[in-house]
mmCIF file of C-alpha atoms in Angstrom:
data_model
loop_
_atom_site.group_PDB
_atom_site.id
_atom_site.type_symbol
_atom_site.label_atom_id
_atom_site.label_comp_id
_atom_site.label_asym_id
_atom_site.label_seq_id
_atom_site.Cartn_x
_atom_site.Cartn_y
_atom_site.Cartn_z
ATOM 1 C CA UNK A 646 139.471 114.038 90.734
ATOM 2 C CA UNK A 647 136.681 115.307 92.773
ATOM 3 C CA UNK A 648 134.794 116.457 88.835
ATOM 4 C CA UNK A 649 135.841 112.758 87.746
ATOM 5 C CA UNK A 650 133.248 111.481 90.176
ATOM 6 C CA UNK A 651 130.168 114.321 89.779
ATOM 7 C CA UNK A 652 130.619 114.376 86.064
ATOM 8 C CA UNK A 653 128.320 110.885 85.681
ATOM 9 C CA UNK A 654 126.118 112.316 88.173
ATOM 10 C CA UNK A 655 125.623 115.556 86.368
ATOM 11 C CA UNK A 656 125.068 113.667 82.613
ATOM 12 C CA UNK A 657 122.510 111.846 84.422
ATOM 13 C CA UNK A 658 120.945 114.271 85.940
ATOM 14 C CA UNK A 659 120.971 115.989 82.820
ATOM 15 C CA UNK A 660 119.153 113.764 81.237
ATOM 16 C CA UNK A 661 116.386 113.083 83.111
ATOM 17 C CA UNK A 662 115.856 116.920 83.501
ATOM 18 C CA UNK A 663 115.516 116.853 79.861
ATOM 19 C CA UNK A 664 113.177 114.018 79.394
ATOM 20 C CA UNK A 665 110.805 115.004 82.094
ATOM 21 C CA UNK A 666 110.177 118.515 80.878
ATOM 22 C CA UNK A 667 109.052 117.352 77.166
ATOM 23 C CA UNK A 668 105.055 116.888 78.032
ATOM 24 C CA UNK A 669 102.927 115.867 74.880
ATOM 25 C CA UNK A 670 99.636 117.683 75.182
ATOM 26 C CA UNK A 671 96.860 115.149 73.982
ATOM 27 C CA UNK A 672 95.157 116.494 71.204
ATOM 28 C CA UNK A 673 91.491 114.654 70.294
ATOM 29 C CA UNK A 674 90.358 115.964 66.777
ATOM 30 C CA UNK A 675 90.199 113.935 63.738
ATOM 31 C CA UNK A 676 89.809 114.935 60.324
ATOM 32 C CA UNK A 677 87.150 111.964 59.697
ATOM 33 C CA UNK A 678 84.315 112.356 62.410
ATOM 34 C CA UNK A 679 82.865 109.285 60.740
ATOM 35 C CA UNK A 680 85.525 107.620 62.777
ATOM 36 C CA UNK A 681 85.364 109.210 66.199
ATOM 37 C CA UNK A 682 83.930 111.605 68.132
ATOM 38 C CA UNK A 683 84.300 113.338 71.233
ATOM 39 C CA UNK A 684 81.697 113.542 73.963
ATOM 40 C CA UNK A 685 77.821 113.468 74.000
ATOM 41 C CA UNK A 686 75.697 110.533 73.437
ATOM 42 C CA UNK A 687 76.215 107.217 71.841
ATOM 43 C CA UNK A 688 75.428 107.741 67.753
ATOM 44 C CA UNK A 689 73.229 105.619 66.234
ATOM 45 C CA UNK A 690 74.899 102.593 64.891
ATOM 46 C CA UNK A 691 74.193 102.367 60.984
ATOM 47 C CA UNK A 692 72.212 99.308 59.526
ATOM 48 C CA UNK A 693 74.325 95.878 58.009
ATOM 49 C CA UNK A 694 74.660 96.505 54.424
ATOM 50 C CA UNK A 695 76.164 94.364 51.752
ATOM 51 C CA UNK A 696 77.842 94.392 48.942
ATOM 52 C CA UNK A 697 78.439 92.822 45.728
ATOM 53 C CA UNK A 698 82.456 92.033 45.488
ATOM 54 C CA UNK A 699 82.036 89.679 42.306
ATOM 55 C CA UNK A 700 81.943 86.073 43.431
ATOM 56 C CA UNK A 701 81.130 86.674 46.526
ATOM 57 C CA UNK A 702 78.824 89.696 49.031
ATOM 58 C CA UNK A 703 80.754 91.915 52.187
ATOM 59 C CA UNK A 704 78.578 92.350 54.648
ATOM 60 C CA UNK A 705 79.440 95.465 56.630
ATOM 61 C CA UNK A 706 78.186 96.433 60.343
ATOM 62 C CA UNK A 707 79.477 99.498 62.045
ATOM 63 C CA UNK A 708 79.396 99.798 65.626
ATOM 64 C CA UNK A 709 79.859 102.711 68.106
ATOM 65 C CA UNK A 710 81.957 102.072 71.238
ATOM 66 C CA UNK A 711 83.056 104.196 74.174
ATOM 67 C CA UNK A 712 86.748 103.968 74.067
ATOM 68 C CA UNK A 713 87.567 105.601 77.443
ATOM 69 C CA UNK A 714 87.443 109.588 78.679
ATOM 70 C CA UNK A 715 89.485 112.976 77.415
ATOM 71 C CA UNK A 716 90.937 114.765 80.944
ATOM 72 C CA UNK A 717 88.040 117.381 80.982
ATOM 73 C CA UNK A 718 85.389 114.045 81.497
ATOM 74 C CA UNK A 719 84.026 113.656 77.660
ATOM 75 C CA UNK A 720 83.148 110.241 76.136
ATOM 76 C CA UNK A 721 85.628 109.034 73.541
ATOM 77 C CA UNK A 722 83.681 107.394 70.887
ATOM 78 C CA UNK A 723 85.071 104.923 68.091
ATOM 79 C CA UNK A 724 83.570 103.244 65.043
ATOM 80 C CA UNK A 725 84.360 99.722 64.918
ATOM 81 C CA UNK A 726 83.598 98.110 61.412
ATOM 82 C CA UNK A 727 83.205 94.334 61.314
ATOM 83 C CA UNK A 728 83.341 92.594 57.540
ATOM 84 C CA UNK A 729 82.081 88.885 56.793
ATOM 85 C CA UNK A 730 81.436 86.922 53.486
ATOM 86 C CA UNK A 731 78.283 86.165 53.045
ATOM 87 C CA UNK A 732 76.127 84.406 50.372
ATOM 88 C CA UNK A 733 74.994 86.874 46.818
ATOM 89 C CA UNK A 734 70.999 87.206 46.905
#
């Protein structure tokens, strides 16, 4: 009787145990640094360029954003890449 009533308890316990001790360490490379980087200064944002899709131009303007802060204190920096159609010169 008395395990009847400890054995939820235990499974429970169990599983938190189990869950709580699984830590994923954050890991902040990329095989691209065109796309991110981590820490110093703000890279230099690339000019608009466009290109010639047929019937129609792309116009393409990358932008560097701070995208928060690893756990040592060092900028996280992202590419964001914005596309619009735009009239063929």
């Amino acid at each position: 009787m008395p395990l009847r009533r400890c054995l939820p308890v235990l499974l429970v316990t169990a599983l938190v145990a189990g869950c709580a001790s699984s830590t994923i360490a954050p890991r902040y490379t990329t095989e691209n640094p065109d796309v991110m980087r981590i820490g110093g200064e703000r890279p230099a944002n690339a000019d608009p360029r466009t290109e010639n899709a047929g019937s129609f131009c792309l116009e393409t303007t990358e932008r560097w954003n701070e995208h928060g802060r690893t756990p040592d204190g060092q900028t996280l920096w992202a590419k964001d890449t914005l596309r619009r159609v735009v009239p063929c010169q």
